[in-house]
Amino acid sequence: MILKSIFAAAVALAAFMALTPGARAETVTDISGRKVEVKTPVEKVILGEGRQIYLIAALDTDDPLKRIVGWREDFSQADPDNYAVYLAKFPSMATIPTFGGFKDGTFDIEQAIALQPDVMIMNIESKQATEDAQYIEKLAAVGIPVVYVDFREHPFTNTEPSMRLIGKLFGQEKRAEAFIAYRAAQIARVTDVIAEKNPKRPTVFIERAGGYSDDCCMSFGTDNFGKFVEMAGGQNIAADLIPGTFGALNPEQIIASDPDQVIVTGGNWEAYVPGGKWVGVGPGADEAEALKKLKGLTERPALTGIKAVENGQVHAIWHQFYNSPYQVVAIQQMAKWLHPDLFADLDAEATFKELHEKFLPVDYRPGHWVSLSDEQ
């Protein structure tokens, strides 16, 4: 036991001493409040979720893969359309080592150690599983620090500090601040109008991953897409029924609420539910097929006869807005659906295109939302 401790200490010391030119040991505070010592700027990074590329690409725009030595295998599965866009421009992406997740117990710690990263970036929802398996201690023993970020659980509390944290780790503080400022200005284009005009708020049922399973219906409480609804000038019918960020409503609750509008999150989940009823919106989506599937979801008992369906106010929007710093685009589009007169001049499509042009290394492709109202 003593020998193991001495070995671990020696490895950690060696890792600390092996600073690359210009790098220095720095203490950062992650989203969980932990003080973590990291060599900055980092050169080798493991991403605890592949979709963290959404922000990484906004910082290392010239080559978003240059620091990534390993990542969780979720980008290609949960967002294959975007994965294909990035793969076409960065073919080496296919060679990045992948591994499983902490929460499902498939993470390979030996593989992570072999990759010799300067830091591992984890999502906050993995914290409990990480602690239970003592991964923090095991990785620290070989000189690999872990930091937590969050774009999903409490995005409007944690997105900006998460972006600043990664910007600091990468030595890209100015780039991170530019992104933060752009995002804030685009959100204000909605929230300032809502605050000034104080319109009547339509009731909204926001369904999480509609059609992903036969169960109905997953939704959001007061955060994530539930918060998007509020910021866009709507009233989320689940706000008082789901105490946390995620939860479910039963069909009777939806029918009793009789919402004015329904917004379903969708994506290409062929890897998880082949041929499923999910609405496949996303970059380059087949919008006609997405509309067909969206119509199909309105035939379920939970939505039959409600005002939103009767009036054609049923929409689908890209699910991955819930897990990226691009939430502003969803807020703008939802504001247009909820208050078309107030936001007649707001173009969420143009905003997302501009975001790509300013910050991302790939070209914008439309297809991130569809609406039954488009057919009227």
C-alpha positions as a LaTeX table, in Angstrom:
\begin{tabular}{lrrr}
\hline
Residue & $x$ (\AA) & $y$ (\AA) & $z$ (\AA) \\
\hline
Met1 & 0.00 & 0.00 & 0.00 \\
Ile2 & 2.85 & 2.35 & 0.91 \\
Leu3 & 4.68 & 1.50 & $-2.31$ \\
Lys4 & 1.52 & 2.25 & $-4.31$ \\
Ser5 & 1.18 & 5.61 & $-2.58$ \\
Ile6 & 4.83 & 6.46 & $-3.24$ \\
Phe7 & 4.44 & 5.44 & $-6.89$ \\
Ala8 & 1.31 & 7.50 & $-7.29$ \\
Ala9 & 2.98 & 10.51 & $-5.72$ \\
Ala10 & 6.01 & 10.09 & $-7.98$ \\
Val11 & 3.82 & 9.87 & $-11.08$ \\
Ala12 & 1.89 & 12.95 & $-10.03$ \\
Leu13 & 5.12 & 14.86 & $-9.37$ \\
Ala14 & 6.52 & 13.83 & $-12.73$ \\
Ala15 & 3.36 & 14.99 & $-14.47$ \\
Phe16 & 3.56 & 18.29 & $-12.63$ \\
Met17 & 7.23 & 18.83 & $-13.49$ \\
Ala18 & 6.69 & 18.01 & $-17.17$ \\
Leu19 & 5.30 & 21.44 & $-17.93$ \\
Thr20 & 5.44 & 22.36 & $-21.58$ \\
Pro21 & 7.08 & 25.68 & $-22.47$ \\
Gly22 & 4.80 & 28.55 & $-21.48$ \\
Ala23 & 2.56 & 26.36 & $-19.33$ \\
Arg24 & 2.11 & 26.96 & $-15.61$ \\
Ala25 & 0.27 & 25.38 & $-12.74$ \\
Glu26 & $-2.89$ & 27.33 & $-11.98$ \\
Thr27 & $-5.78$ & 26.81 & $-9.59$ \\
Val28 & $-9.23$ & 27.06 & $-11.19$ \\
Thr29 & $-12.70$ & 26.73 & $-9.70$ \\
Asp30 & $-15.07$ & 24.40 & $-11.52$ \\
Ile31 & $-18.87$ & 24.49 & $-11.64$ \\
Ser32 & $-19.18$ & 22.31 & $-8.54$ \\
Gly33 & $-17.06$ & 24.79 & $-6.57$ \\
Arg34 & $-13.99$ & 22.52 & $-6.44$ \\
Lys35 & $-10.55$ & 24.13 & $-6.50$ \\
Val36 & $-8.48$ & 22.23 & $-9.05$ \\
Glu37 & $-4.83$ & 22.68 & $-10.01$ \\
Val38 & $-4.28$ & 22.42 & $-13.76$ \\
Lys39 & $-1.34$ & 23.11 & $-16.08$ \\
Thr40 & $-2.50$ & 25.91 & $-18.37$ \\
Pro41 & $-2.87$ & 26.34 & $-21.22$ \\
Val42 & $-3.79$ & 22.69 & $-21.57$ \\
Glu43 & $-2.56$ & 20.82 & $-24.64$ \\
Lys44 & $-4.21$ & 17.41 & $-24.20$ \\
Val45 & $-7.83$ & 17.10 & $-23.11$ \\
Ile46 & $-10.30$ & 14.27 & $-22.57$ \\
Leu47 & $-13.94$ & 15.28 & $-22.99$ \\
Gly48 & $-16.35$ & 13.47 & $-20.69$ \\
Glu49 & $-18.99$ & 14.09 & $-23.36$ \\
Gly50 & $-18.29$ & 14.34 & $-27.06$ \\
Arg51 & $-20.92$ & 17.03 & $-27.50$ \\
Gln52 & $-18.75$ & 19.41 & $-25.48$ \\
Ile53 & $-17.35$ & 20.02 & $-28.97$ \\
Tyr54 & $-20.18$ & 22.57 & $-29.34$ \\
Leu55 & $-18.19$ & 25.00 & $-27.19$ \\
Ile56 & $-14.69$ & 23.71 & $-27.95$ \\
Ala57 & $-15.30$ & 24.54 & $-31.61$ \\
Ala58 & $-16.15$ & 28.14 & $-30.69$ \\
Leu59 & $-12.80$ & 28.52 & $-28.92$ \\
Asp60 & $-10.39$ & 26.49 & $-31.09$ \\
Thr61 & $-12.17$ & 27.41 & $-34.29$ \\
Asp62 & $-9.16$ & 26.84 & $-36.53$ \\
Asp63 & $-8.85$ & 23.24 & $-35.35$ \\
Pro64 & $-11.37$ & 22.16 & $-32.69$ \\
Leu65 & $-9.71$ & 18.74 & $-32.40$ \\
Lys66 & $-6.15$ & 19.84 & $-31.71$ \\
Arg67 & $-6.35$ & 19.34 & $-27.94$ \\
Ile68 & $-8.77$ & 16.40 & $-27.83$ \\
Val69 & $-7.01$ & 13.09 & $-27.16$ \\
Gly70 & $-10.14$ & 11.16 & $-26.18$ \\
Trp71 & $-13.85$ & 11.62 & $-25.68$ \\
Arg72 & $-17.03$ & 9.83 & $-24.80$ \\
Glu73 & $-18.72$ & 8.16 & $-27.75$ \\
Asp74 & $-21.94$ & 10.17 & $-27.81$ \\
Phe75 & $-21.40$ & 12.85 & $-30.49$ \\
Ser76 & $-21.65$ & 10.38 & $-33.36$ \\
Gln77 & $-24.66$ & 8.64 & $-31.81$ \\
Ala78 & $-26.72$ & 11.45 & $-30.28$ \\
Asp79 & $-26.02$ & 14.00 & $-33.03$ \\
Pro80 & $-24.92$ & 12.07 & $-36.14$ \\
Asp81 & $-25.90$ & 14.87 & $-38.54$ \\
Asn82 & $-23.56$ & 17.37 & $-36.90$ \\
Tyr83 & $-20.93$ & 14.69 & $-36.48$ \\
Ala84 & $-21.01$ & 14.14 & $-40.24$ \\
Val85 & $-20.61$ & 17.88 & $-40.87$ \\
Tyr86 & $-17.52$ & 18.04 & $-38.66$ \\
Leu87 & $-16.13$ & 14.76 & $-39.98$ \\
Ala88 & $-16.28$ & 16.03 & $-43.54$ \\
Lys89 & $-14.06$ & 18.98 & $-42.62$ \\
Phe90 & $-11.90$ & 17.21 & $-40.03$ \\
Pro91 & $-11.50$ & 13.57 & $-41.15$ \\
Ser92 & $-9.02$ & 12.88 & $-38.34$ \\
Met93 & $-11.94$ & 13.11 & $-35.93$ \\
Ala94 & $-12.73$ & 9.47 & $-36.68$ \\
Thr95 & $-9.43$ & 8.43 & $-35.09$ \\
Ile96 & $-10.00$ & 10.07 & $-31.69$ \\
Pro97 & $-10.18$ & 7.30 & $-29.03$ \\
Thr98 & $-13.64$ & 6.90 & $-27.54$ \\
Phe99 & $-14.84$ & 5.44 & $-24.26$ \\
Gly100 & $-17.97$ & 4.85 & $-22.23$ \\
Gly101 & $-19.59$ & 6.96 & $-19.57$ \\
Phe102 & $-19.14$ & 7.34 & $-15.83$ \\
Lys103 & $-22.85$ & 7.05 & $-15.08$ \\
Asp104 & $-23.29$ & 3.73 & $-16.85$ \\
Gly105 & $-20.02$ & 2.30 & $-15.50$ \\
Thr106 & $-18.36$ & 1.81 & $-18.90$ \\
Phe107 & $-15.56$ & 4.36 & $-18.43$ \\
Asp108 & $-12.11$ & 2.80 & $-18.84$ \\
Ile109 & $-9.77$ & 4.56 & $-16.41$ \\
Glu110 & $-6.69$ & 2.71 & $-17.69$ \\
Gln111 & $-7.39$ & 3.98 & $-21.18$ \\
Ala112 & $-7.73$ & 7.53 & $-19.85$ \\
Ile113 & $-4.38$ & 7.26 & $-18.04$ \\
Ala114 & $-2.67$ & 5.96 & $-21.19$ \\
Leu115 & $-3.81$ & 9.06 & $-23.10$ \\
Gln116 & $-1.92$ & 11.29 & $-20.63$ \\
Pro117 & $-4.30$ & 14.27 & $-20.72$ \\
Asp118 & $-3.61$ & 17.56 & $-18.98$ \\
Val119 & $-7.23$ & 17.68 & $-17.83$ \\
Met120 & $-10.50$ & 15.80 & $-18.11$ \\
Ile121 & $-13.66$ & 17.89 & $-18.56$ \\
Met122 & $-16.79$ & 16.27 & $-17.14$ \\
Asn123 & $-20.46$ & 17.26 & $-17.12$ \\
Ile124 & $-21.86$ & 17.99 & $-13.68$ \\
Glu125 & $-24.52$ & 15.26 & $-13.92$ \\
Ser126 & $-21.72$ & 12.68 & $-13.77$ \\
Lys127 & $-20.45$ & 13.99 & $-10.45$ \\
Gln128 & $-22.23$ & 11.51 & $-8.18$ \\
Ala129 & $-21.17$ & 8.48 & $-10.23$ \\
Thr130 & $-17.64$ & 9.87 & $-10.43$ \\
Glu131 & $-17.46$ & 10.26 & $-6.67$ \\
Asp132 & $-19.01$ & 6.85 & $-5.98$ \\
Ala133 & $-16.33$ & 5.15 & $-8.11$ \\
Gln134 & $-13.56$ & 7.37 & $-6.64$ \\
Tyr135 & $-12.43$ & 8.34 & $-10.13$ \\
Ile136 & $-11.29$ & 11.78 & $-8.96$ \\
Glu137 & $-8.82$ & 10.25 & $-6.52$ \\
Lys138 & $-7.66$ & 7.59 & $-8.95$ \\
Leu139 & $-7.01$ & 10.10 & $-11.72$ \\
Ala140 & $-5.42$ & 12.61 & $-9.35$ \\
Ala141 & $-2.99$ & 9.90 & $-8.23$ \\
Val142 & $-1.54$ & 9.85 & $-11.73$ \\
Gly143 & $-1.62$ & 13.61 & $-12.20$ \\
Ile144 & $-4.86$ & 13.94 & $-14.19$ \\
Pro145 & $-7.15$ & 16.68 & $-12.82$ \\
Val146 & $-10.91$ & 16.62 & $-13.43$ \\
Val147 & $-13.09$ & 19.72 & $-13.77$ \\
Tyr148 & $-16.88$ & 19.91 & $-14.01$ \\
Val149 & $-18.89$ & 22.06 & $-16.43$ \\
Asp150 & $-22.62$ & 22.32 & $-17.06$ \\
Phe151 & $-24.69$ & 23.23 & $-20.09$ \\
Arg152 & $-27.66$ & 20.99 & $-19.27$ \\
Glu153 & $-28.80$ & 20.88 & $-15.63$ \\
His154 & $-28.85$ & 24.64 & $-14.97$ \\
Pro155 & $-27.76$ & 26.24 & $-18.23$ \\
Phe156 & $-28.63$ & 29.83 & $-17.36$ \\
Thr157 & $-26.67$ & 29.65 & $-14.14$ \\
Asn158 & $-23.73$ & 27.63 & $-15.39$ \\
Thr159 & $-23.22$ & 28.21 & $-19.12$ \\
Glu160 & $-21.25$ & 31.44 & $-18.79$ \\
Pro161 & $-18.95$ & 30.23 & $-15.97$ \\
Ser162 & $-18.46$ & 26.95 & $-17.85$ \\
Met163 & $-17.42$ & 28.87 & $-20.95$ \\
Arg164 & $-15.06$ & 31.04 & $-18.92$ \\
Leu165 & $-13.56$ & 27.99 & $-17.26$ \\
Ile166 & $-12.80$ & 26.26 & $-20.55$ \\
Gly167 & $-11.56$ & 29.55 & $-22.01$ \\
Lys168 & $-9.11$ & 29.82 & $-19.10$ \\
Leu169 & $-7.95$ & 26.23 & $-19.48$ \\
Phe170 & $-7.36$ & 26.74 & $-23.19$ \\
Gly171 & $-5.76$ & 30.18 & $-22.88$ \\
Gln172 & $-8.70$ & 31.47 & $-24.93$ \\
Glu173 & $-10.21$ & 33.90 & $-22.43$ \\
Lys174 & $-10.83$ & 36.67 & $-24.98$ \\
Arg175 & $-12.54$ & 34.29 & $-27.38$ \\
Ala176 & $-14.74$ & 32.95 & $-24.58$ \\
Glu177 & $-15.73$ & 36.48 & $-23.54$ \\
Ala178 & $-16.58$ & 37.38 & $-27.14$ \\
Phe179 & $-18.88$ & 34.36 & $-27.35$ \\
Ile180 & $-20.48$ & 35.18 & $-24.00$ \\
Ala181 & $-21.12$ & 38.77 & $-25.07$ \\
Tyr182 & $-22.66$ & 37.69 & $-28.39$ \\
Arg183 & $-24.89$ & 35.14 & $-26.68$ \\
Ala184 & $-26.06$ & 37.66 & $-24.07$ \\
Ala185 & $-26.88$ & 40.28 & $-26.70$ \\
Gln186 & $-28.92$ & 37.81 & $-28.72$ \\
Ile187 & $-30.87$ & 36.65 & $-25.66$ \\
Ala188 & $-31.60$ & 40.28 & $-24.79$ \\
Arg189 & $-33.27$ & 40.73 & $-28.18$ \\
Val190 & $-36.03$ & 38.55 & $-26.76$ \\
Thr191 & $-36.02$ & 39.19 & $-23.03$ \\
Asp192 & $-35.88$ & 43.00 & $-23.35$ \\
Val193 & $-38.99$ & 42.99 & $-25.55$ \\
Ile194 & $-40.86$ & 40.63 & $-23.22$ \\
Ala195 & $-39.96$ & 42.80 & $-20.23$ \\
Glu196 & $-41.05$ & 46.00 & $-21.98$ \\
Lys197 & $-44.25$ & 44.78 & $-23.62$ \\
Asn198 & $-45.28$ & 42.29 & $-20.90$ \\
Pro199 & $-47.53$ & 40.32 & $-23.29$ \\
Lys200 & $-50.06$ & 37.73 & $-22.23$ \\
Arg201 & $-48.18$ & 34.47 & $-21.93$ \\
Pro202 & $-49.55$ & 31.52 & $-23.93$ \\
Thr203 & $-49.45$ & 28.19 & $-22.12$ \\
Val204 & $-46.89$ & 25.76 & $-23.50$ \\
Phe205 & $-46.29$ & 22.04 & $-23.19$ \\
Ile206 & $-42.65$ & 21.37 & $-23.96$ \\
Glu207 & $-42.10$ & 17.68 & $-24.67$ \\
Arg208 & $-38.62$ & 16.27 & $-24.27$ \\
Ala209 & $-37.63$ & 13.88 & $-27.07$ \\
Gly210 & $-41.17$ & 13.21 & $-28.24$ \\
Gly211 & $-41.51$ & 9.84 & $-29.97$ \\
Tyr212 & $-38.20$ & 8.56 & $-28.61$ \\
Ser213 & $-40.21$ & 5.97 & $-26.72$ \\
Asp214 & $-43.86$ & 5.01 & $-26.52$ \\
Asp215 & $-44.10$ & 6.56 & $-23.07$ \\
Cys216 & $-45.72$ & 9.98 & $-22.74$ \\
Cys217 & $-44.57$ & 12.43 & $-21.83$ \\
Met218 & $-41.11$ & 13.57 & $-20.74$ \\
Ser219 & $-40.85$ & 17.29 & $-20.11$ \\
Phe220 & $-38.90$ & 20.05 & $-18.35$ \\
Gly221 & $-39.52$ & 21.86 & $-15.09$ \\
Thr222 & $-38.24$ & 25.37 & $-14.38$ \\
Asp223 & $-34.86$ & 25.04 & $-16.11$ \\
Asn224 & $-33.41$ & 24.12 & $-19.48$ \\
Phe225 & $-36.19$ & 24.17 & $-22.13$ \\
Gly226 & $-38.65$ & 25.01 & $-19.35$ \\
Lys227 & $-36.65$ & 28.20 & $-18.76$ \\
Phe228 & $-36.44$ & 28.81 & $-22.52$ \\
Val229 & $-40.25$ & 28.92 & $-22.60$ \\
Glu230 & $-40.36$ & 31.50 & $-19.82$ \\
Met231 & $-37.67$ & 33.68 & $-21.42$ \\
Ala232 & $-39.49$ & 33.52 & $-24.77$ \\
Gly233 & $-42.67$ & 34.85 & $-23.16$ \\
Gly234 & $-44.59$ & 31.65 & $-22.50$ \\
Gln235 & $-45.96$ & 29.82 & $-19.48$ \\
Asn236 & $-44.58$ & 26.31 & $-19.10$ \\
Ile237 & $-47.42$ & 24.06 & $-17.90$ \\
Ala238 & $-44.92$ & 21.76 & $-16.17$ \\
Ala239 & $-43.24$ & 24.51 & $-14.13$ \\
Asp240 & $-45.37$ & 23.78 & $-11.06$ \\
Leu241 & $-45.53$ & 20.02 & $-11.66$ \\
Ile242 & $-41.87$ & 19.07 & $-12.15$ \\
Pro243 & $-39.72$ & 20.22 & $-9.22$ \\
Gly244 & $-36.35$ & 19.80 & $-10.95$ \\
Thr245 & $-34.99$ & 20.30 & $-14.44$ \\
Phe246 & $-36.29$ & 17.03 & $-15.90$ \\
Gly247 & $-39.39$ & 14.99 & $-15.26$ \\
Ala248 & $-42.59$ & 13.70 & $-16.84$ \\
Leu249 & $-46.25$ & 14.60 & $-17.16$ \\
Asn250 & $-49.02$ & 12.08 & $-17.60$ \\
Pro251 & $-51.48$ & 12.46 & $-20.48$ \\
Glu252 & $-54.30$ & 13.52 & $-18.16$ \\
Gln253 & $-52.26$ & 16.49 & $-16.93$ \\
Ile254 & $-51.63$ & 17.66 & $-20.47$ \\
Ile255 & $-55.25$ & 17.32 & $-21.49$ \\
Ala256 & $-56.40$ & 19.18 & $-18.37$ \\
Ser257 & $-53.93$ & 22.00 & $-19.04$ \\
Asp258 & $-55.09$ & 22.28 & $-22.66$ \\
Pro259 & $-51.97$ & 24.21 & $-23.73$ \\
Asp260 & $-52.04$ & 26.91 & $-26.38$ \\
Gln261 & $-48.84$ & 25.61 & $-27.95$ \\
Val262 & $-46.80$ & 22.41 & $-27.98$ \\
Ile263 & $-43.06$ & 22.33 & $-28.63$ \\
Val264 & $-41.39$ & 18.94 & $-29.09$ \\
Thr265 & $-37.62$ & 18.48 & $-28.99$ \\
Gly266 & $-36.29$ & 16.19 & $-31.67$ \\
Gly267 & $-33.15$ & 14.87 & $-33.31$ \\
Asn268 & $-31.68$ & 12.03 & $-35.31$ \\
Trp269 & $-31.71$ & 9.14 & $-32.85$ \\
Glu270 & $-31.39$ & 6.32 & $-35.37$ \\
Ala271 & $-28.44$ & 4.94 & $-33.36$ \\
Tyr272 & $-30.60$ & 4.56 & $-30.27$ \\
Val273 & $-34.13$ & 3.96 & $-31.60$ \\
Pro274 & $-33.90$ & 2.79 & $-35.22$ \\
Gly275 & $-36.95$ & 3.81 & $-37.23$ \\
Gly276 & $-38.45$ & 5.53 & $-34.18$ \\
Lys277 & $-41.24$ & 8.10 & $-34.10$ \\
Trp278 & $-38.87$ & 10.87 & $-33.02$ \\
Val279 & $-38.85$ & 14.04 & $-35.12$ \\
Gly280 & $-35.53$ & 14.19 & $-36.95$ \\
Val281 & $-34.74$ & 17.90 & $-36.94$ \\
Gly282 & $-31.13$ & 19.06 & $-37.06$ \\
Pro283 & $-28.56$ & 20.31 & $-39.59$ \\
Gly284 & $-29.58$ & 19.27 & $-43.08$ \\
Ala285 & $-32.75$ & 17.52 & $-41.89$ \\
Asp286 & $-35.46$ & 16.28 & $-44.23$ \\
Glu287 & $-38.09$ & 18.81 & $-43.20$ \\
Ala288 & $-40.94$ & 17.06 & $-45.02$ \\
Glu289 & $-40.21$ & 13.85 & $-43.13$ \\
Ala290 & $-39.89$ & 15.77 & $-39.87$ \\
Leu291 & $-43.29$ & 17.37 & $-40.42$ \\
Lys292 & $-44.81$ & 13.97 & $-41.15$ \\
Lys293 & $-43.49$ & 12.59 & $-37.87$ \\
Leu294 & $-44.58$ & 15.68 & $-35.96$ \\
Lys295 & $-48.11$ & 15.22 & $-37.25$ \\
Gly296 & $-47.98$ & 11.62 & $-36.13$ \\
Leu297 & $-47.18$ & 12.66 & $-32.56$ \\
Thr298 & $-50.32$ & 14.79 & $-32.41$ \\
Glu299 & $-52.43$ & 11.65 & $-32.77$ \\
Arg300 & $-51.43$ & 10.33 & $-29.36$ \\
Pro301 & $-54.10$ & 10.43 & $-26.61$ \\
Ala302 & $-52.21$ & 13.10 & $-24.64$ \\
Leu303 & $-52.52$ & 15.62 & $-27.50$ \\
Thr304 & $-55.85$ & 14.67 & $-29.00$ \\
Gly305 & $-58.31$ & 17.56 & $-28.94$ \\
Ile306 & $-56.11$ & 20.14 & $-27.22$ \\
Lys307 & $-56.09$ & 23.75 & $-28.46$ \\
Ala308 & $-52.54$ & 23.60 & $-29.76$ \\
Val309 & $-53.34$ & 20.74 & $-32.12$ \\
Glu310 & $-56.67$ & 22.20 & $-33.21$ \\
Asn311 & $-54.95$ & 25.50 & $-34.09$ \\
Gly312 & $-51.85$ & 24.02 & $-35.68$ \\
Gln313 & $-49.59$ & 25.44 & $-32.99$ \\
Val314 & $-47.38$ & 22.37 & $-32.69$ \\
His315 & $-43.66$ & 22.72 & $-33.32$ \\
Ala316 & $-40.47$ & 20.66 & $-33.20$ \\
Ile317 & $-37.03$ & 22.02 & $-32.41$ \\
Trp318 & $-33.52$ & 20.56 & $-32.26$ \\
His319 & $-33.03$ & 18.71 & $-28.99$ \\
Gln320 & $-29.33$ & 19.55 & $-28.70$ \\
Phe321 & $-30.10$ & 23.19 & $-27.93$ \\
Tyr322 & $-30.67$ & 21.81 & $-24.43$ \\
Asn323 & $-27.01$ & 20.84 & $-24.08$ \\
Ser324 & $-25.03$ & 23.57 & $-25.79$ \\
Pro325 & $-24.28$ & 27.29 & $-25.49$ \\
Tyr326 & $-26.41$ & 27.86 & $-28.58$ \\
Gln327 & $-29.63$ & 28.04 & $-26.47$ \\
Val328 & $-30.19$ & 31.61 & $-27.62$ \\
Val329 & $-31.25$ & 30.36 & $-31.06$ \\
Ala330 & $-33.98$ & 28.19 & $-29.53$ \\
Ile331 & $-35.20$ & 31.10 & $-27.39$ \\
Gln332 & $-35.46$ & 33.34 & $-30.43$ \\
Gln333 & $-37.36$ & 30.79 & $-32.49$ \\
Met334 & $-39.71$ & 29.97 & $-29.62$ \\
Ala335 & $-40.40$ & 33.69 & $-29.13$ \\
Lys336 & $-41.45$ & 33.90 & $-32.78$ \\
Trp337 & $-43.86$ & 31.00 & $-32.30$ \\
Leu338 & $-45.30$ & 32.37 & $-29.05$ \\
His339 & $-45.47$ & 36.05 & $-30.05$ \\
Pro340 & $-45.31$ & 36.32 & $-33.85$ \\
Asp341 & $-46.42$ & 39.97 & $-33.90$ \\
Leu342 & $-43.84$ & 41.11 & $-31.34$ \\
Phe343 & $-41.00$ & 39.29 & $-33.08$ \\
Ala344 & $-41.92$ & 39.62 & $-36.74$ \\
Asp345 & $-38.47$ & 41.01 & $-37.53$ \\
Leu346 & $-36.50$ & 38.49 & $-35.49$ \\
Asp347 & $-34.84$ & 35.80 & $-37.60$ \\
Ala348 & $-33.49$ & 32.90 & $-35.53$ \\
Glu349 & $-32.20$ & 31.23 & $-38.69$ \\
Ala350 & $-30.08$ & 34.29 & $-39.46$ \\
Thr351 & $-28.81$ & 34.34 & $-35.87$ \\
Phe352 & $-27.66$ & 30.74 & $-36.02$ \\
Lys353 & $-26.05$ & 31.31 & $-39.40$ \\
Glu354 & $-24.23$ & 34.36 & $-38.04$ \\
Leu355 & $-23.10$ & 32.40 & $-34.95$ \\
His356 & $-21.55$ & 29.83 & $-37.27$ \\
Glu357 & $-19.83$ & 32.51 & $-39.33$ \\
Lys358 & $-18.43$ & 34.29 & $-36.27$ \\
Phe359 & $-17.46$ & 31.36 & $-34.08$ \\
Leu360 & $-17.70$ & 27.92 & $-35.65$ \\
Pro361 & $-15.45$ & 26.13 & $-38.17$ \\
Val362 & $-18.26$ & 24.54 & $-40.21$ \\
Asp363 & $-20.90$ & 26.04 & $-42.48$ \\
Tyr364 & $-24.46$ & 26.44 & $-41.25$ \\
Arg365 & $-27.06$ & 24.01 & $-42.54$ \\
Pro366 & $-30.79$ & 24.68 & $-41.95$ \\
Gly367 & $-33.32$ & 22.18 & $-40.63$ \\
His368 & $-33.27$ & 22.75 & $-36.85$ \\
Trp369 & $-37.03$ & 23.24 & $-36.49$ \\
Val370 & $-40.36$ & 22.68 & $-38.19$ \\
Ser371 & $-43.90$ & 23.73 & $-37.36$ \\
Leu372 & $-47.37$ & 22.60 & $-38.33$ \\
Ser373 & $-48.20$ & 26.31 & $-38.62$ \\
Asp374 & $-45.87$ & 26.48 & $-41.62$ \\
Glu375 & $-48.43$ & 24.55 & $-43.61$ \\
Gln376 & $-51.25$ & 26.95 & $-42.88$ \\
\hline
\end{tabular}
